[in-house]
Amino acid sequence: MFQLFLLTLPIFMLIAIGYFAVRAGWVSESALPSLGSYVIKLALPALLFQSMASRPVEESLNLDYIRAYALGSVVLLLAAFALSAKLRKASCWESAFQGLGATLANSAFIGLAVAGELFGSAAAVAVALTMLVDLLILIPLGLVLAELCSGQGGAGKRALELFKRTLTNPLVLAILAGLLVAGLEVRLPDALDQAVGMLGRSAAAVALFVIGGSLVSSSVKGRMADIGQMTVFKLLLHPAAVALAVWVLPGFDPAMQTIAILMAAMPMASVISLLGERYGQAALCAPALVVATGLSFITVNLVLWLLGLAGRLPMSL
């Protein structure tokens, strides 16, 4: 257990460094969006591209992983939506965001750092597959559910527009480009490959710093029951749901099974706050993100400990 704590400690220390650097004024809070854009539009796409391009397509496009992660996540999204809408009598949009907050994992920032320490380059492939599930299945499903529930028209049109916009996302383009290069068996020139690798390796540290810095201006006042539901679903029930899906579906690579559970154990992705602002749910999403990120130091280590007891982690741990 102590070894697992030491494994995750540097990751959460980087988040803390980001928080205190912004809090102390060493880095301006206004610089965080630019740093975040650097990660999302340059560093992380470079990492995902290289990870997908450097291995056979059949290994990168792991359909078993996609099926297991998508099944557990979709079931939990629907459960969170139903609990909020039917039992807690929340609005359609709030219920939809309860579902999204329960299932959109911070795979690209925290998940990559944690799984990368344990499983190396396979973690980046898992991040790419997780993000495909998030962007192509979970976010459209949550928004369409809200529109159907509220009786608003044009749900199909909105889903189509969202799908088109997703296909131009730098992360998706990087994944598709990597698969194309792998499929054509093209070898990048050494200098270009090294430059892409250097860019990709900067993603995790900068991303964790941005997460910490973004917590400075966030508040957790009010709506604790709503925040509590989203946090419990994300940190505890999401990894449990994906673990159940991994167990139910036919077996696949044990390492990828473990990474799927780990990705689900991460706190919600920061995109939940951006979506919340766009659809009038910022008062729920922003504080839930703060609470879940803070508590994840405990819950992620708990999940790692349970995976270790089950013999799912490298033997050195």
Coordinates of C-alpha atoms in Angstrom, one line a residue:
M1 CA 0.0 0.0 0.0
F2 CA 2.9 2.4 0.9
Q3 CA 4.5 1.7 -2.5
L4 CA 1.2 2.7 -4.2
F5 CA 1.0 5.8 -2.2
L6 CA 4.6 6.7 -3.3
L7 CA 3.5 6.0 -6.9
T8 CA 0.7 8.5 -6.9
L9 CA 2.2 11.1 -4.6
P10 CA 4.3 12.9 -7.3
I11 CA 1.2 13.1 -9.5
F12 CA -0.9 14.8 -6.8
M13 CA 2.1 16.9 -5.8
L14 CA 2.2 18.4 -9.3
I15 CA -1.5 19.3 -8.9
A16 CA -0.7 20.9 -5.6
I17 CA 2.3 22.8 -7.1
G18 CA -0.1 24.2 -9.8
Y19 CA -2.5 25.3 -7.1
F20 CA 0.0 27.0 -4.9
A21 CA 1.9 28.6 -7.9
V22 CA -1.3 30.3 -9.0
R23 CA -2.4 31.1 -5.5
A24 CA 0.9 32.8 -4.8
G25 CA 0.8 34.7 -8.0
W26 CA 3.9 33.1 -9.5
V27 CA 1.8 32.1 -12.5
S28 CA -1.2 34.2 -13.6
E29 CA -4.5 32.5 -13.5
S30 CA -5.2 34.1 -16.9
A31 CA -2.3 31.9 -18.3
L32 CA -4.0 28.6 -17.5
P33 CA -6.3 28.6 -20.6
S34 CA -3.3 28.9 -22.8
L35 CA -1.5 26.2 -21.0
G36 CA -4.6 24.0 -21.2
S37 CA -4.9 24.7 -25.0
Y38 CA -1.2 23.7 -25.4
V39 CA -2.0 20.3 -23.8
I40 CA -5.2 19.7 -25.6
K41 CA -4.2 21.0 -29.0
L42 CA -0.5 20.1 -29.2
A43 CA 1.1 18.0 -26.5
L44 CA -1.6 15.4 -25.9
P45 CA -2.4 14.9 -29.6
A46 CA 1.3 14.3 -30.2
L47 CA 1.3 11.7 -27.5
L48 CA -1.8 10.0 -28.8
F49 CA -0.6 10.1 -32.4
Q50 CA 2.8 8.5 -31.5
S51 CA 1.2 5.9 -29.3
M52 CA -1.3 4.8 -32.0
A53 CA 1.2 5.0 -34.9
S54 CA 3.9 3.0 -33.2
R55 CA 2.0 -0.3 -32.8
P56 CA -0.2 -2.5 -35.1
V57 CA -3.8 -1.2 -35.7
E58 CA -5.3 -4.4 -34.2
E59 CA -3.4 -3.7 -31.0
S60 CA -4.3 0.0 -30.8
L61 CA -7.9 -0.3 -31.8
N62 CA -8.8 -2.6 -28.9
L63 CA -12.5 -3.2 -29.4
D64 CA -12.7 -5.3 -26.3
Y65 CA -11.5 -2.3 -24.2
I66 CA -14.0 0.0 -26.0
R67 CA -16.9 -2.5 -25.4
A68 CA -16.1 -3.0 -21.7
Y69 CA -15.5 0.7 -20.9
A70 CA -18.5 1.9 -22.9
L71 CA -20.9 -0.7 -21.4
G72 CA -20.0 0.1 -17.8
S73 CA -20.1 3.9 -18.4
V74 CA -23.4 3.9 -20.4
V75 CA -25.1 1.8 -17.7
L76 CA -23.9 4.1 -15.0
L77 CA -24.8 7.3 -16.9
L78 CA -28.4 6.0 -17.3
A79 CA -28.5 5.0 -13.6
A80 CA -27.3 8.4 -12.5
F81 CA -29.8 10.2 -14.8
A82 CA -32.7 8.0 -13.5
L83 CA -31.8 8.5 -9.9
S84 CA -31.6 12.3 -10.3
A85 CA -34.7 12.7 -12.5
K86 CA -37.0 10.1 -11.0
L87 CA -36.1 9.9 -7.3
R88 CA -34.6 13.3 -6.6
K89 CA -36.9 15.1 -9.0
A90 CA -34.1 17.2 -10.5
S91 CA -34.5 18.9 -13.8
C92 CA -33.7 17.1 -17.1
W93 CA -30.5 19.1 -17.7
E94 CA -29.3 18.6 -14.1
S95 CA -30.0 14.9 -14.3
A96 CA -28.1 14.6 -17.6
F97 CA -25.1 16.3 -16.1
Q98 CA -25.3 14.0 -13.1
G99 CA -24.8 11.2 -15.6
L100 CA -22.0 13.0 -17.5
G101 CA -20.2 13.9 -14.3
A102 CA -20.5 10.2 -13.2
T103 CA -18.8 8.9 -16.3
L104 CA -16.5 11.5 -18.0
A105 CA -13.1 10.5 -16.5
N106 CA -10.0 12.6 -16.4
S107 CA -8.2 10.0 -18.4
A108 CA -6.0 12.4 -20.4
F109 CA -4.5 14.3 -17.4
I110 CA -4.5 12.3 -14.2
G111 CA -5.4 8.9 -15.7
L112 CA -2.4 9.0 -18.1
A113 CA 0.0 9.9 -15.3
V114 CA -1.2 7.1 -13.0
A115 CA -1.6 4.3 -15.6
G116 CA 1.6 5.4 -17.4
E117 CA 3.7 4.8 -14.2
L118 CA 2.3 1.2 -14.1
F119 CA 1.8 0.2 -17.7
G120 CA 4.0 2.4 -19.8
S121 CA 3.0 3.2 -23.4
A122 CA -0.2 1.0 -23.2
A123 CA -1.7 3.8 -21.0
A124 CA -1.6 6.3 -23.8
V125 CA -3.5 3.8 -26.1
A126 CA -6.1 3.4 -23.3
V127 CA -6.4 7.2 -23.0
A128 CA -7.1 7.4 -26.7
L129 CA -9.8 4.7 -26.6
T130 CA -11.3 6.2 -23.4
M131 CA -11.6 9.6 -25.1
L132 CA -13.3 8.1 -28.1
V133 CA -15.9 6.6 -25.9
D134 CA -16.3 9.9 -24.1
L135 CA -16.5 12.1 -27.2
L136 CA -18.5 9.7 -29.5
I137 CA -20.8 8.0 -27.0
L138 CA -21.2 9.5 -23.6
I139 CA -21.4 13.2 -24.3
P140 CA -23.8 12.9 -27.2
L141 CA -25.9 10.4 -25.1
G142 CA -26.1 12.8 -22.1
L143 CA -27.1 15.8 -24.1
V144 CA -29.7 13.9 -26.2
L145 CA -31.2 12.5 -23.0
A146 CA -31.6 16.0 -21.6
E147 CA -33.3 17.2 -24.7
L148 CA -35.6 14.2 -25.0
C149 CA -36.5 14.4 -21.3
S150 CA -37.3 18.2 -21.5
G151 CA -39.4 17.8 -24.6
Q152 CA -37.2 20.1 -26.7
G153 CA -37.1 19.4 -30.4
G154 CA -34.1 18.9 -32.5
A155 CA -32.3 16.3 -30.4
G156 CA -31.2 14.4 -33.5
K157 CA -30.0 17.5 -35.2
R158 CA -28.0 18.5 -32.1
A159 CA -26.4 15.1 -31.9
L160 CA -25.4 15.2 -35.5
E161 CA -23.9 18.7 -35.1
L162 CA -22.0 17.5 -32.0
F163 CA -20.7 14.4 -33.9
K164 CA -19.4 16.6 -36.8
R165 CA -17.7 18.9 -34.3
T166 CA -16.1 15.9 -32.6
L167 CA -14.5 14.7 -35.8
T168 CA -12.6 17.9 -36.1
N169 CA -11.3 17.7 -32.5
P170 CA -7.5 17.7 -32.4
L171 CA -7.5 14.7 -30.1
V172 CA -9.7 12.6 -32.5
L173 CA -7.7 13.8 -35.5
A174 CA -4.5 12.7 -33.8
I175 CA -5.9 9.3 -33.0
L176 CA -7.2 8.8 -36.6
A177 CA -3.9 10.0 -38.1
G178 CA -2.0 7.6 -35.9
L179 CA -4.2 4.7 -36.9
L180 CA -3.7 5.6 -40.6
V181 CA 0.1 5.8 -40.2
A182 CA 0.1 2.4 -38.5
G183 CA -2.2 0.9 -41.1
L184 CA -0.1 2.1 -43.9
E185 CA 3.1 1.0 -42.0
V186 CA 4.7 4.3 -42.6
R187 CA 7.8 5.1 -40.6
L188 CA 8.3 8.7 -39.5
P189 CA 11.8 10.3 -40.0
D190 CA 13.8 10.0 -36.9
A191 CA 14.0 13.7 -36.3
L192 CA 10.2 14.2 -36.7
D193 CA 9.5 11.1 -34.5
Q194 CA 11.8 12.5 -31.7
A195 CA 10.2 16.0 -31.9
V196 CA 6.7 14.5 -31.6
G197 CA 7.9 12.3 -28.7
M198 CA 9.3 15.3 -26.9
L199 CA 6.1 17.3 -27.4
G200 CA 4.0 14.3 -26.1
R201 CA 6.1 13.8 -23.0
S202 CA 5.4 17.3 -21.8
A203 CA 1.6 16.6 -21.7
A204 CA 1.3 15.0 -18.3
A205 CA 3.2 17.5 -16.2
V206 CA 1.7 20.6 -17.8
A207 CA -1.8 19.1 -17.6
L208 CA -1.5 18.3 -13.9
F209 CA -0.2 21.8 -13.2
V210 CA -3.2 23.3 -15.0
I211 CA -5.6 21.1 -13.0
G212 CA -4.1 22.4 -9.8
G213 CA -4.1 26.0 -10.9
S214 CA -7.7 25.9 -12.0
L215 CA -8.8 24.9 -8.5
V216 CA -7.8 28.3 -7.1
S217 CA -10.9 30.2 -8.2
S218 CA -13.4 27.3 -7.7
S219 CA -15.8 27.2 -4.8
V220 CA -17.6 24.2 -3.2
K221 CA -20.4 26.2 -1.4
G222 CA -24.0 24.9 -1.5
R223 CA -25.7 22.0 -3.2
M224 CA -23.7 19.4 -1.2
A225 CA -26.3 16.6 -1.8
D226 CA -26.0 17.1 -5.6
I227 CA -22.2 17.4 -5.5
G228 CA -22.1 14.3 -3.2
Q229 CA -24.1 12.2 -5.7
M230 CA -21.9 13.1 -8.6
T231 CA -18.7 12.5 -6.6
V232 CA -19.7 9.1 -5.2
F233 CA -20.9 7.9 -8.6
K234 CA -17.7 9.1 -10.3
L235 CA -15.1 8.0 -7.8
L236 CA -16.6 4.8 -6.5
L237 CA -19.4 3.5 -8.7
H238 CA -17.8 4.2 -12.1
P239 CA -14.8 2.0 -11.5
A240 CA -17.1 -0.6 -10.0
A241 CA -19.4 -0.5 -13.1
V242 CA -16.4 -0.9 -15.5
A243 CA -14.9 -3.7 -13.4
L244 CA -18.3 -5.5 -13.6
A245 CA -18.3 -5.0 -17.4
V246 CA -14.8 -6.3 -17.7
W247 CA -15.9 -9.4 -15.7
V248 CA -19.1 -10.0 -17.7
L249 CA -17.6 -9.6 -21.2
P250 CA -15.2 -12.1 -22.8
G251 CA -11.7 -11.9 -21.5
F252 CA -9.1 -9.7 -23.2
D253 CA -5.6 -8.4 -22.4
P254 CA -5.4 -8.3 -18.5
A255 CA -3.3 -5.1 -18.6
M256 CA -6.0 -3.3 -20.6
Q257 CA -8.7 -4.6 -18.3
T258 CA -6.9 -3.1 -15.3
I259 CA -6.3 0.2 -17.1
A260 CA -10.0 0.4 -18.0
I261 CA -10.9 0.2 -14.3
L262 CA -8.1 2.7 -13.4
M263 CA -9.4 5.2 -16.0
A264 CA -12.9 4.9 -14.6
A265 CA -11.5 5.6 -11.1
M266 CA -10.2 9.0 -12.1
P267 CA -12.2 12.2 -11.0
M268 CA -14.4 13.8 -13.7
A269 CA -12.7 15.5 -16.6
S270 CA -12.4 19.3 -16.6
V271 CA -14.5 19.4 -19.7
I272 CA -17.5 18.8 -17.4
S273 CA -17.1 22.4 -16.2
L274 CA -17.0 23.8 -19.7
L275 CA -20.1 21.9 -20.7
G276 CA -21.8 22.9 -17.5
E277 CA -21.2 26.6 -18.3
R278 CA -22.6 26.1 -21.8
Y279 CA -25.8 24.4 -20.6
G280 CA -26.5 26.3 -17.3
Q281 CA -25.1 23.7 -14.9
A282 CA -21.9 25.4 -13.8
A283 CA -23.1 25.7 -10.2
L284 CA -23.2 21.9 -10.0
C285 CA -20.2 20.9 -12.2
A286 CA -17.5 23.3 -11.0
P287 CA -17.7 22.5 -7.3
A288 CA -18.1 18.8 -7.9
L289 CA -14.9 18.8 -10.0
V290 CA -13.1 20.4 -7.1
V291 CA -14.4 17.9 -4.5
A292 CA -13.8 14.9 -6.7
T293 CA -10.3 16.0 -7.6
G294 CA -9.4 16.5 -3.9
L295 CA -10.9 13.2 -2.8
S296 CA -9.4 11.2 -5.7
F297 CA -6.0 11.1 -3.9
I298 CA -7.7 8.8 -1.4
T299 CA -10.0 6.9 -3.7
V300 CA -7.5 6.3 -6.5
N301 CA -5.1 4.8 -4.0
L302 CA -8.0 2.7 -2.7
V303 CA -8.7 1.3 -6.1
L304 CA -5.0 0.6 -6.8
W305 CA -4.9 -1.2 -3.5
L306 CA -7.9 -3.4 -4.4
L307 CA -6.4 -4.1 -7.8
G308 CA -3.2 -5.1 -6.1
L309 CA -5.1 -7.5 -3.8
A310 CA -6.7 -9.0 -6.9
G311 CA -3.3 -9.5 -8.5
R312 CA -4.0 -7.0 -11.3
L313 CA -0.9 -4.8 -10.8
P314 CA 2.7 -5.4 -11.8
M315 CA 4.4 -7.8 -9.4
S316 CA 7.0 -5.2 -8.4
L317 CA 4.2 -3.5 -6.5

